[in-house]
CSV table of C-alpha atoms in Angstrom, one decimal:
chain,number,residue,atom,x,y,z
A,1,MET,CA,15.1,4.3,-2.6
A,2,ALA,CA,17.3,6.2,-0.2
A,3,GLY,CA,18.7,9.2,-2.0
A,4,VAL,CA,22.0,8.7,-3.7
A,5,GLN,CA,23.2,12.2,-2.9
A,6,GLY,CA,26.2,13.8,-4.4
A,7,PHE,CA,29.1,12.2,-2.5
A,8,VAL,CA,31.7,14.6,-1.3
A,9,GLU,CA,35.1,13.1,-2.1
A,10,ALA,CA,37.1,13.7,1.1
A,11,ASP,CA,40.5,13.2,-0.5
A,12,ASN,CA,41.7,12.2,-3.9
A,13,ALA,CA,42.4,8.6,-4.6
A,14,GLU,CA,46.1,8.8,-4.2
A,15,ALA,CA,46.0,10.2,-0.7
A,16,ILE,CA,43.6,7.4,0.3
A,17,ILE,CA,45.7,4.7,-1.2
A,18,ALA,CA,48.8,6.1,0.5
A,19,ARG,CA,46.9,5.9,3.8
A,20,ILE,CA,45.9,2.3,3.1
A,21,GLU,CA,49.5,1.3,2.4
A,22,HIS,CA,50.6,2.9,5.6
A,23,LYS,CA,47.8,0.9,7.4
A,24,SER,CA,49.0,-2.2,5.7
A,25,ARG,CA,52.6,-1.9,7.0
A,26,LYS,CA,51.2,-1.3,10.5
A,27,ILE,CA,49.1,-4.4,10.2
A,28,GLU,CA,52.0,-6.6,9.1
A,29,SER,CA,54.0,-5.5,12.1
A,30,LEU,CA,51.1,-6.2,14.4
A,31,LEU,CA,50.6,-9.7,12.9
A,32,LYS,CA,54.3,-10.4,13.5
A,33,GLN,CA,53.7,-9.6,17.1
A,34,HIS,CA,50.8,-12.0,17.2
A,35,LYS,CA,48.2,-9.4,17.7
A,36,PRO,CA,45.6,-10.3,15.2
A,37,VAL,CA,42.7,-8.4,16.9
A,38,GLU,CA,44.7,-5.2,17.0
A,39,ALA,CA,45.5,-5.8,13.3
A,40,LEU,CA,41.9,-6.2,12.5
A,41,LYS,CA,41.0,-3.0,14.4
A,42,THR,CA,43.6,-1.1,12.5
A,43,ALA,CA,42.3,-2.5,9.2
A,44,LEU,CA,38.8,-1.5,10.0
A,45,GLU,CA,39.6,2.0,11.1
A,46,GLY,CA,38.9,4.6,8.5
A,47,SER,CA,36.7,2.1,6.6
A,48,PRO,CA,35.1,2.3,4.2
A,49,PRO,CA,37.2,4.9,2.5
A,50,ALA,CA,35.1,8.0,1.9
A,51,THR,CA,35.2,7.7,-1.9
A,52,ARG,CA,33.4,6.1,-4.8
A,53,ASP,CA,36.7,5.0,-6.3
A,54,GLU,CA,36.7,1.2,-6.7
A,55,ARG,CA,40.5,0.9,-6.5
A,56,CYS,CA,40.5,2.4,-3.0
A,57,LYS,CA,37.8,0.1,-1.9
A,58,SER,CA,39.6,-2.9,-3.3
A,59,ALA,CA,42.9,-1.8,-1.7
A,60,ASN,CA,41.1,-1.4,1.6
A,61,TRP,CA,39.5,-4.8,1.2
A,62,ILE,CA,42.8,-6.5,0.6
A,63,VAL,CA,44.1,-5.0,3.9
A,64,VAL,CA,41.1,-6.1,5.8
A,65,HIS,CA,41.2,-9.5,4.2
A,66,ARG,CA,44.7,-10.0,5.4
A,67,ALA,CA,43.8,-9.2,8.9
A,68,LEU,CA,40.6,-11.4,8.8
A,69,MET,CA,42.4,-14.5,7.6
A,70,ALA,CA,45.0,-14.2,10.4
A,71,ILE,CA,42.3,-14.5,13.1
A,72,LYS,CA,42.4,-18.0,14.7
A,73,ASP,CA,40.4,-17.5,17.9
A,74,VAL,CA,37.1,-16.0,16.9
A,75,GLU,CA,35.5,-16.0,20.4
A,76,GLY,CA,38.6,-14.3,21.8
A,77,MET,CA,38.5,-11.7,19.1
A,78,PHE,CA,35.0,-10.7,20.0
A,79,SER,CA,35.8,-10.3,23.7
A,80,SER,CA,38.3,-7.5,22.8
A,81,LEU,CA,36.5,-6.0,19.8
A,82,ASP,CA,34.5,-2.9,20.5
A,83,PRO,CA,30.8,-2.9,19.3
A,84,GLU,CA,31.5,0.2,17.2
A,85,TYR,CA,33.3,-2.1,14.7
A,86,TYR,CA,30.5,-4.6,14.4
A,87,ASP,CA,28.7,-2.9,11.5
A,88,ILE,CA,31.7,-2.3,9.4
A,89,LEU,CA,33.1,-5.8,10.1
A,90,MET,CA,29.8,-7.3,8.9
A,91,LYS,CA,30.1,-5.4,5.6
A,92,TYR,CA,33.5,-6.8,5.0
A,93,LEU,CA,32.3,-10.3,5.9
A,94,TYR,CA,29.7,-10.1,3.1
A,95,ARG,CA,32.4,-8.9,0.7
A,96,GLY,CA,34.4,-11.9,1.7
A,97,LEU,CA,31.5,-14.2,1.2
A,98,SER,CA,30.9,-12.8,-2.2
A,99,THR,CA,34.4,-13.7,-3.4
A,100,GLY,CA,33.6,-17.4,-3.5
A,101,ASP,CA,37.1,-18.3,-2.5
A,102,ARG,CA,36.9,-21.4,-0.2
A,103,PRO,CA,39.3,-20.4,2.6
A,104,THR,CA,38.0,-16.8,2.7
A,105,CYS,CA,34.3,-17.9,2.8
A,106,ASP,CA,35.0,-20.5,5.5
A,107,GLN,CA,36.7,-17.9,7.6
A,108,CYS,CA,34.0,-15.3,7.0
A,109,LEU,CA,31.2,-17.7,7.7
A,110,ARG,CA,32.8,-18.6,11.1
A,111,ILE,CA,33.1,-15.0,12.1
A,112,HIS,CA,29.6,-14.2,10.7
A,113,GLU,CA,28.0,-16.8,13.0
A,114,LYS,CA,29.6,-15.3,16.1
A,115,LEU,CA,29.0,-11.7,15.0
A,116,THR,CA,25.4,-12.3,14.4
A,117,GLU,CA,25.1,-13.8,17.9
A,118,ARG,CA,26.7,-10.7,19.3
A,119,ALA,CA,25.3,-8.0,17.2
A,120,GLY,CA,22.0,-9.4,16.1
A,121,LEU,CA,20.0,-9.3,12.9
A,122,GLY,CA,20.0,-5.5,13.1
A,123,CYS,CA,23.7,-5.5,12.2
A,124,ILE,CA,23.0,-7.5,9.0
A,125,LEU,CA,20.1,-5.1,8.2
A,126,ARG,CA,22.4,-2.1,8.5
A,127,CYS,CA,24.9,-3.7,6.3
A,128,LEU,CA,22.3,-4.5,3.6
A,129,ALA,CA,20.4,-1.2,3.8
A,130,ASP,CA,23.4,1.1,3.5
A,131,THR,CA,23.9,1.6,-0.2
A,132,VAL,CA,25.9,4.8,0.3
A,133,ASN,CA,28.9,3.6,2.3
A,134,THR,CA,29.7,0.3,0.5
A,135,VAL,CA,32.9,-1.6,0.9
B,1,MET,CA,-20.1,-3.6,15.4
B,2,HIS,CA,-19.9,-1.5,12.2
B,3,VAL,CA,-18.3,-2.3,8.9
B,4,LEU,CA,-17.2,0.8,7.1
B,5,GLN,CA,-17.1,-0.1,3.5
B,6,LYS,CA,-16.4,2.3,0.8
B,7,HIS,CA,-12.8,2.1,-0.4
B,8,ASP,CA,-11.9,-0.1,-3.5
B,9,GLN,CA,-8.4,-1.0,-2.4
B,10,ILE,CA,-6.3,-1.6,0.7
B,11,VAL,CA,-7.1,0.9,3.5
B,12,SER,CA,-3.6,2.1,4.2
B,13,GLY,CA,-4.3,4.5,7.0
B,14,ILE,CA,-6.9,5.2,9.6
B,15,ASP,CA,-7.2,7.7,12.5
B,16,TRP,CA,-10.0,8.4,14.9
B,17,SER,CA,-10.4,11.9,16.4
B,18,ALA,CA,-11.3,11.6,20.1
B,19,LYS,CA,-13.1,14.9,20.5
B,20,SER,CA,-15.0,15.4,17.3
B,21,ASN,CA,-15.6,11.6,16.9
B,22,GLN,CA,-14.7,11.4,13.3
B,23,ILE,CA,-12.8,8.7,11.6
B,24,VAL,CA,-10.6,9.4,8.6
B,25,THR,CA,-9.5,6.6,6.2
B,26,VAL,CA,-7.1,6.7,3.3
B,27,SER,CA,-6.6,4.0,0.7
B,28,HIS,CA,-4.4,2.8,-2.2
B,29,ASP,CA,-7.4,3.9,-4.3
B,30,ARG,CA,-6.1,7.5,-3.9
B,31,ASN,CA,-9.2,8.5,-2.0
B,32,SER,CA,-10.0,9.5,1.6
B,33,TYR,CA,-13.2,9.4,3.5
B,34,VAL,CA,-14.2,11.2,6.7
B,35,TRP,CA,-16.7,9.1,8.6
B,36,ASN,CA,-19.3,10.8,10.9
B,37,HIS,CA,-21.3,8.9,13.3
B,38,GLU,CA,-25.0,9.9,12.6
B,39,GLY,CA,-27.5,8.0,14.6
B,40,ALA,CA,-26.7,4.3,14.3
B,41,GLU,CA,-24.6,4.6,11.2
B,42,TRP,CA,-21.2,5.8,10.1
B,43,VAL,CA,-21.7,8.1,7.1
B,44,PRO,CA,-18.7,8.6,4.8
B,45,MET,CA,-17.8,11.9,3.1
B,46,LEU,CA,-15.4,11.7,0.2
B,47,VAL,CA,-12.4,14.0,0.3
B,48,ILE,CA,-10.8,14.8,-3.1
B,49,LEU,CA,-7.2,14.5,-2.3
B,50,ARG,CA,-6.0,15.2,-5.8
B,51,LEU,CA,-3.5,12.4,-5.7
B,52,ASN,CA,-2.4,10.3,-8.7
B,53,ARG,CA,-0.8,7.6,-6.4
B,54,ALA,CA,-1.8,5.7,-3.4
B,55,ALA,CA,-2.3,7.3,-0.1
B,56,LEU,CA,-0.2,5.7,2.6
B,57,CYS,CA,-0.8,7.3,6.0
B,58,VAL,CA,-3.1,9.7,7.7
B,59,GLN,CA,-3.3,11.6,11.0
B,60,TRP,CA,-5.7,14.1,12.6
B,61,SER,CA,-4.1,17.2,13.8
B,62,PRO,CA,-4.2,17.9,17.6
B,63,ASN,CA,-7.1,20.3,17.2
B,64,GLU,CA,-8.8,17.9,14.8
B,65,ASN,CA,-9.6,20.6,12.3
B,66,LYS,CA,-7.1,19.3,9.8
B,67,PHE,CA,-5.6,16.0,8.8
B,68,ALA,CA,-2.5,15.1,6.9
B,69,VAL,CA,-2.1,12.4,4.3
B,70,GLY,CA,1.2,11.0,3.1
B,71,SER,CA,1.2,9.4,-0.4
B,72,GLY,CA,3.2,7.6,-3.0
B,73,ALA,CA,3.0,10.6,-5.2
B,74,LYS,CA,5.8,12.2,-3.1
B,75,THR,CA,3.2,14.7,-1.8
B,76,VAL,CA,1.5,15.4,1.5
B,77,CYS,CA,-2.1,16.5,1.5
B,78,ILE,CA,-3.3,18.8,4.3
B,79,CYS,CA,-7.1,18.7,4.4
B,80,TYR,CA,-9.3,21.2,6.2
B,81,TYR,CA,-13.1,21.6,6.4
B,82,GLU,CA,-14.8,24.4,4.6
B,83,GLN,CA,-18.1,25.2,6.3
B,84,GLU,CA,-19.6,27.2,3.5
B,85,ASN,CA,-19.3,24.4,0.9
B,86,ASN,CA,-19.6,21.5,3.4
B,87,TRP,CA,-16.6,19.7,2.1
B,88,TRP,CA,-13.0,19.0,2.9
B,89,VAL,CA,-10.4,20.8,0.9
B,90,SER,CA,-7.0,19.3,0.1
B,91,LYS,CA,-3.9,21.5,0.0
B,92,LEU,CA,-0.8,19.8,-1.4
B,93,ILE,CA,2.8,20.1,-0.3
B,94,ARG,CA,4.6,19.2,-3.5
B,95,LYS,CA,8.1,18.9,-4.8
B,96,LYS,CA,9.6,18.7,-1.3
B,97,HIS,CA,10.0,14.9,-1.1
B,98,ASP,CA,12.1,12.7,-3.4
B,99,SER,CA,10.1,9.6,-2.8
B,100,SER,CA,6.9,8.2,-1.1
B,101,VAL,CA,5.9,9.8,2.2
B,102,THR,CA,5.5,6.9,4.6
B,103,SER,CA,4.5,8.6,7.8
B,104,VAL,CA,3.2,11.9,9.1
B,105,ALA,CA,3.1,13.4,12.6
B,106,TRP,CA,1.6,16.6,14.0
B,107,HIS,CA,3.4,18.8,16.5
B,108,PRO,CA,1.2,19.9,19.4
B,109,ASN,CA,1.0,23.4,18.0
B,110,ASN,CA,-1.3,22.1,15.2
B,111,ILE,CA,0.9,23.8,12.6
B,112,PHE,CA,4.2,21.9,12.3
B,113,LEU,CA,4.0,18.5,10.6
B,114,ALA,CA,6.9,16.0,10.5
B,115,THR,CA,7.1,13.6,7.6
B,116,THR,CA,9.3,10.6,6.8
B,117,SER,CA,9.9,9.2,3.4
B,118,THR,CA,11.5,6.3,1.5
B,119,ASP,CA,14.2,8.8,0.5
B,120,GLY,CA,15.5,8.3,4.0
B,121,LYS,CA,14.8,11.8,5.2
B,122,CYS,CA,12.6,13.3,7.9
B,123,ARG,CA,11.3,16.8,7.3
B,124,VAL,CA,9.2,19.3,9.2
B,125,PHE,CA,6.9,21.6,7.4
B,126,SER,CA,4.6,24.4,8.4
B,127,THR,CA,0.9,23.8,7.5
B,128,PHE,CA,-0.4,27.2,8.4
B,129,ILE,CA,-3.7,27.8,6.6
B,130,LYS,CA,-5.3,31.3,6.8
B,131,GLY,CA,-8.8,31.1,8.2
B,132,VAL,CA,-8.2,27.7,9.8
B,133,ASP,CA,-5.1,28.4,12.0
B,134,LYS,CA,-4.5,31.5,14.1
B,135,ARG,CA,-1.2,33.3,14.1
B,136,GLU,CA,0.6,32.6,17.3
B,137,SER,CA,2.9,35.3,18.8
B,138,LYS,CA,5.5,32.6,19.5
B,139,ALA,CA,8.6,33.0,17.4
B,140,GLY,CA,8.4,29.5,16.0
B,141,THR,CA,5.3,29.7,14.0
B,142,SER,CA,4.8,33.4,13.3
B,143,ASP,CA,6.8,33.6,10.1
B,144,SER,CA,5.9,30.2,8.6
B,145,LYS,CA,3.8,29.9,5.5
B,146,PHE,CA,2.0,26.8,4.2
B,147,GLY,CA,4.4,24.2,2.8
B,148,GLU,CA,7.5,25.9,4.1
B,149,GLN,CA,10.2,23.5,5.2
B,150,ILE,CA,11.4,24.1,8.7
B,151,ILE,CA,14.1,21.5,8.9
B,152,GLN,CA,15.4,18.4,7.0
B,153,LEU,CA,17.0,15.6,8.8
B,154,ASP,CA,19.2,13.3,6.8
B,155,LEU,CA,20.3,10.7,9.3
B,156,SER,CA,19.3,7.5,7.7
B,157,PHE,CA,20.9,5.7,4.8
B,158,SER,CA,17.7,3.8,4.4
B,159,TRP,CA,13.9,4.2,4.1
B,160,ALA,CA,12.5,6.1,7.0
B,161,PHE,CA,9.2,5.3,8.7
B,162,GLY,CA,7.1,5.9,11.8
B,163,VAL,CA,7.8,9.5,12.9
B,164,LYS,CA,6.3,10.9,16.2
B,165,TRP,CA,6.7,14.0,18.3
B,166,SER,CA,7.1,13.8,22.1
B,167,PRO,CA,4.1,15.2,24.1
B,168,SER,CA,5.8,18.6,24.5
B,169,GLY,CA,6.9,18.8,20.9
B,170,ASN,CA,10.5,19.2,21.8
B,171,THR,CA,11.7,15.8,20.7
B,172,LEU,CA,11.2,13.9,17.4
B,173,ALA,CA,11.6,10.2,17.0
B,174,TYR,CA,11.6,8.2,13.8
B,175,VAL,CA,12.9,4.9,12.6
B,176,GLY,CA,14.9,3.7,9.7
B,177,HIS,CA,14.7,0.5,7.7
B,178,ASN,CA,18.3,-0.2,8.8
B,179,SER,CA,17.4,-1.2,12.3
B,180,MET,CA,18.0,2.2,13.7
B,181,ILE,CA,15.9,4.7,15.6
B,182,TYR,CA,16.7,8.4,15.6
B,183,PHE,CA,15.9,10.9,18.3
B,184,VAL,CA,16.1,14.6,17.6
B,185,ASP,CA,15.9,17.2,20.4
B,186,ASP,CA,15.4,20.9,20.0
B,187,VAL,CA,14.0,20.6,16.5
B,188,GLY,CA,14.9,23.9,14.9
B,189,PRO,CA,18.0,25.7,13.6
B,190,SER,CA,20.4,23.6,15.7
B,191,PRO,CA,19.0,20.2,16.5
B,192,LEU,CA,20.6,17.5,18.6
B,193,ALA,CA,20.4,14.1,17.0
B,194,GLN,CA,21.0,10.7,18.4
B,195,ASN,CA,21.3,7.5,16.3
B,196,VAL,CA,20.5,4.4,18.3
B,197,ALA,CA,21.3,1.1,16.6
B,198,PHE,CA,19.8,-2.1,17.9
B,199,ARG,CA,20.2,-5.8,17.4
B,200,ASN,CA,16.8,-6.7,16.1
B,201,LEU,CA,14.8,-6.4,12.9
B,202,PRO,CA,13.8,-2.9,11.8
B,203,LEU,CA,10.9,-1.1,13.4
B,204,ARG,CA,8.0,0.4,11.5
B,205,ASP,CA,6.3,2.7,13.9
B,206,VAL,CA,7.0,4.4,17.3
B,207,ILE,CA,4.9,6.1,19.9
B,208,PHE,CA,5.9,8.4,22.8
B,209,VAL,CA,4.5,7.0,26.1
B,210,SER,CA,5.9,9.9,27.9
B,211,GLU,CA,8.5,12.7,27.3
B,212,LYS,CA,11.3,10.2,27.9
B,213,MET,CA,10.0,6.9,26.9
B,214,VAL,CA,9.2,5.5,23.4
B,215,VAL,CA,7.7,2.2,22.3
B,216,GLY,CA,8.7,0.9,18.9
B,217,VAL,CA,7.0,-1.9,16.8
B,218,GLY,CA,8.1,-3.7,13.7
B,219,PHE,CA,9.3,-6.8,12.1
B,220,ASP,CA,10.2,-8.6,15.3
B,221,CYS,CA,6.5,-8.7,16.3
B,222,ASN,CA,7.6,-7.7,19.8
B,223,PRO,CA,7.3,-4.1,20.9
B,224,MET,CA,10.6,-2.5,22.1
B,225,ILE,CA,11.0,0.1,24.8
B,226,PHE,CA,13.5,2.9,24.5
B,227,ALA,CA,14.1,5.5,27.2
B,228,ALA,CA,16.2,8.6,27.8
B,229,ASP,CA,18.3,8.8,31.0
B,230,GLU,CA,18.8,12.0,33.1
B,231,THR,CA,21.4,13.3,30.7
B,232,GLY,CA,19.0,12.8,27.7
B,233,ILE,CA,20.8,9.9,26.2
B,234,TRP,CA,18.4,7.4,24.6
B,235,SER,CA,18.9,3.7,24.6
B,236,PHE,CA,17.0,0.4,24.3
B,237,ILE,CA,15.6,-0.8,27.6
B,238,ARG,CA,13.8,-4.1,27.0
B,239,PHE,CA,11.0,-5.7,25.1
B,240,LEU,CA,7.4,-5.1,26.1
B,241,GLY,CA,6.4,-8.7,26.0
B,242,GLU,CA,7.8,-11.0,28.7
B,243,ARG,CA,10.7,-13.2,27.8
B,244,LYS,CA,9.4,-16.7,28.3
B,245,ILE,CA,11.7,-19.6,27.4
B,246,SER,CA,9.3,-21.8,25.6
B,247,SER,CA,10.1,-25.0,23.8
B,248,SER,CA,8.3,-24.1,20.6
B,249,PRO,CA,9.5,-20.8,19.2
B,250,SER,CA,7.1,-18.8,17.0
B,251,LYS,CA,6.7,-19.8,13.4
B,252,HIS,CA,8.8,-16.9,12.4
B,253,GLY,CA,11.6,-17.7,14.8
B,254,SER,CA,12.0,-21.3,13.6
B,255,GLN,CA,12.3,-20.3,10.0
B,256,PHE,CA,15.2,-18.1,10.9
B,257,SER,CA,17.0,-20.7,13.0
B,258,GLU,CA,16.7,-23.3,10.3
B,259,ALA,CA,18.2,-20.9,7.7
B,260,PHE,CA,21.1,-20.1,10.0
B,261,GLY,CA,21.6,-23.8,10.8
B,262,LYS,CA,21.9,-24.7,7.1
B,263,LEU,CA,24.2,-21.7,6.5
B,264,TYR,CA,26.7,-22.5,9.2
B,265,GLY,CA,26.4,-26.3,8.8
B,266,GLN,CA,28.2,-26.1,5.4
B,267,SER,CA,31.4,-24.8,6.7
B,268,LYS,CA,34.4,-27.0,6.0
B,269,TYR,CA,35.4,-27.1,9.7
B,270,GLY,CA,32.5,-29.4,10.5
B,271,LEU,CA,30.2,-27.3,12.6
B,272,SER,CA,27.2,-29.3,13.8
B,273,ASN,CA,24.1,-29.2,11.8
B,274,ASP,CA,21.9,-28.4,14.8
B,275,THR,CA,19.7,-25.4,14.4
B,276,VAL,CA,21.2,-22.3,15.9
B,277,GLU,CA,18.9,-21.0,18.7
B,278,PRO,CA,17.4,-17.7,17.8
B,279,SER,CA,18.4,-15.1,20.4
B,280,ARG,CA,15.1,-13.3,20.1
B,281,ALA,CA,12.3,-13.3,22.8
B,282,ASP,CA,10.0,-16.2,22.7
B,283,GLY,CA,7.1,-14.4,24.4
B,284,VAL,CA,5.9,-13.5,20.9
B,285,ILE,CA,2.2,-12.8,20.5
B,286,HIS,CA,2.1,-11.5,17.0
B,287,GLU,CA,2.8,-13.8,14.1
B,288,ASN,CA,3.3,-11.1,11.5
B,289,CYS,CA,5.0,-7.7,11.3
B,290,ILE,CA,3.4,-4.9,13.4
B,291,LYS,CA,3.1,-1.9,11.2
B,292,TYR,CA,1.2,0.8,13.2
B,293,LEU,CA,0.8,1.8,16.8
B,294,SER,CA,-1.8,4.1,18.1
B,295,THR,CA,-3.2,5.2,21.5
B,296,THR,CA,-6.6,6.1,20.3
B,297,LEU,CA,-8.0,3.4,22.7
B,298,LEU,CA,-6.4,2.6,26.0
B,299,PRO,CA,-3.9,1.2,26.4
B,300,SER,CA,-3.1,0.9,22.7
B,301,ILE,CA,-4.1,-0.9,19.5
B,302,TYR,CA,-1.8,-2.6,17.1
B,303,CYS,CA,-2.8,-2.8,13.5
B,304,TYR,CA,-1.6,-5.9,11.6
B,305,TYR,CA,-0.5,-5.8,8.1
């Protein structure tokens, strides 16, 4: 299997959680301004957190989930989302699908369909094959 | 037509040397044979590789006096011919890989060998053998001893396959199982790497058509062309096969579209249950994954798995 090298912890967990909270406030304000795509971009930036700490990953997921559920127009979102976000978005979609929660899964499935059209099967492969940067 | 029958298990690698007209085969049975054309027959000569796991790939060196074998034993065998004893000797590069060696490629200087492995890394070694290779005065090869690692590239988070050098030896290309292809220029102390992600299923092997153009083959059964522009940036150009819009997609394609159709059809928001059209080319000739690509015969031969 691909080597599970010693992972360098960029920051300690507290610093990362503080950053995520800061992101969360920014996202809330963007959502109030009816800018769901900007909110999603903000949520995806800096993801996944460069750490093995599950609390940080969960905290980041909560933030991304908030932004994902606020998306109403999926096609419109893709017209303004840069391709560099596709791979990381796909990872979070799979995390969403794994929750089993009906509204989350519905939303993730809708976005997944469009994302696969845009990014292709390669995007899914990159999401599955990357066991180092999990979300 | 000749049938070369000697191996007990799957023949995992084969290479034909153009000048010396020898064929080398390696197999999961941990053996290798060098076949010589004598008269009307192909005569095999066993090579003791000293492996305790399957051999996975093989390639003749540019001067055809050595060949390299990658194996599941995490070792690479460099074999050379000893005239006095009339046999091929295997020298092992051990303890340098963390997992199976999936592909090997020789640099034009006949000394550097690039390897890819399921540990995700691509490495370049020196395979200098006294008596077989001559010491060049060029700085690159003069200090290297057998088995010395020149460089290790850790670009892929997934298994690495299909490594090749460009004709000049300046650029290295290899693929990852994560639908990415990696191009490395100036292989040495300060290499320049480019990661190119693409939309399709992963590639398994690549070949340099020229210094600036690469063809990749893999699970999409449709060769992909990559090229570098004037500034040296690599990108995907197009598929090799023509894109024909046919009413009956290949067997592979329809399985995918059905699966996607069922997946999306179950959403609460009532998406239609029609199959989702696959966005891949329909001019597909191959039904199964293409694993290897070689230019031994013009224009090229594809080996099926």
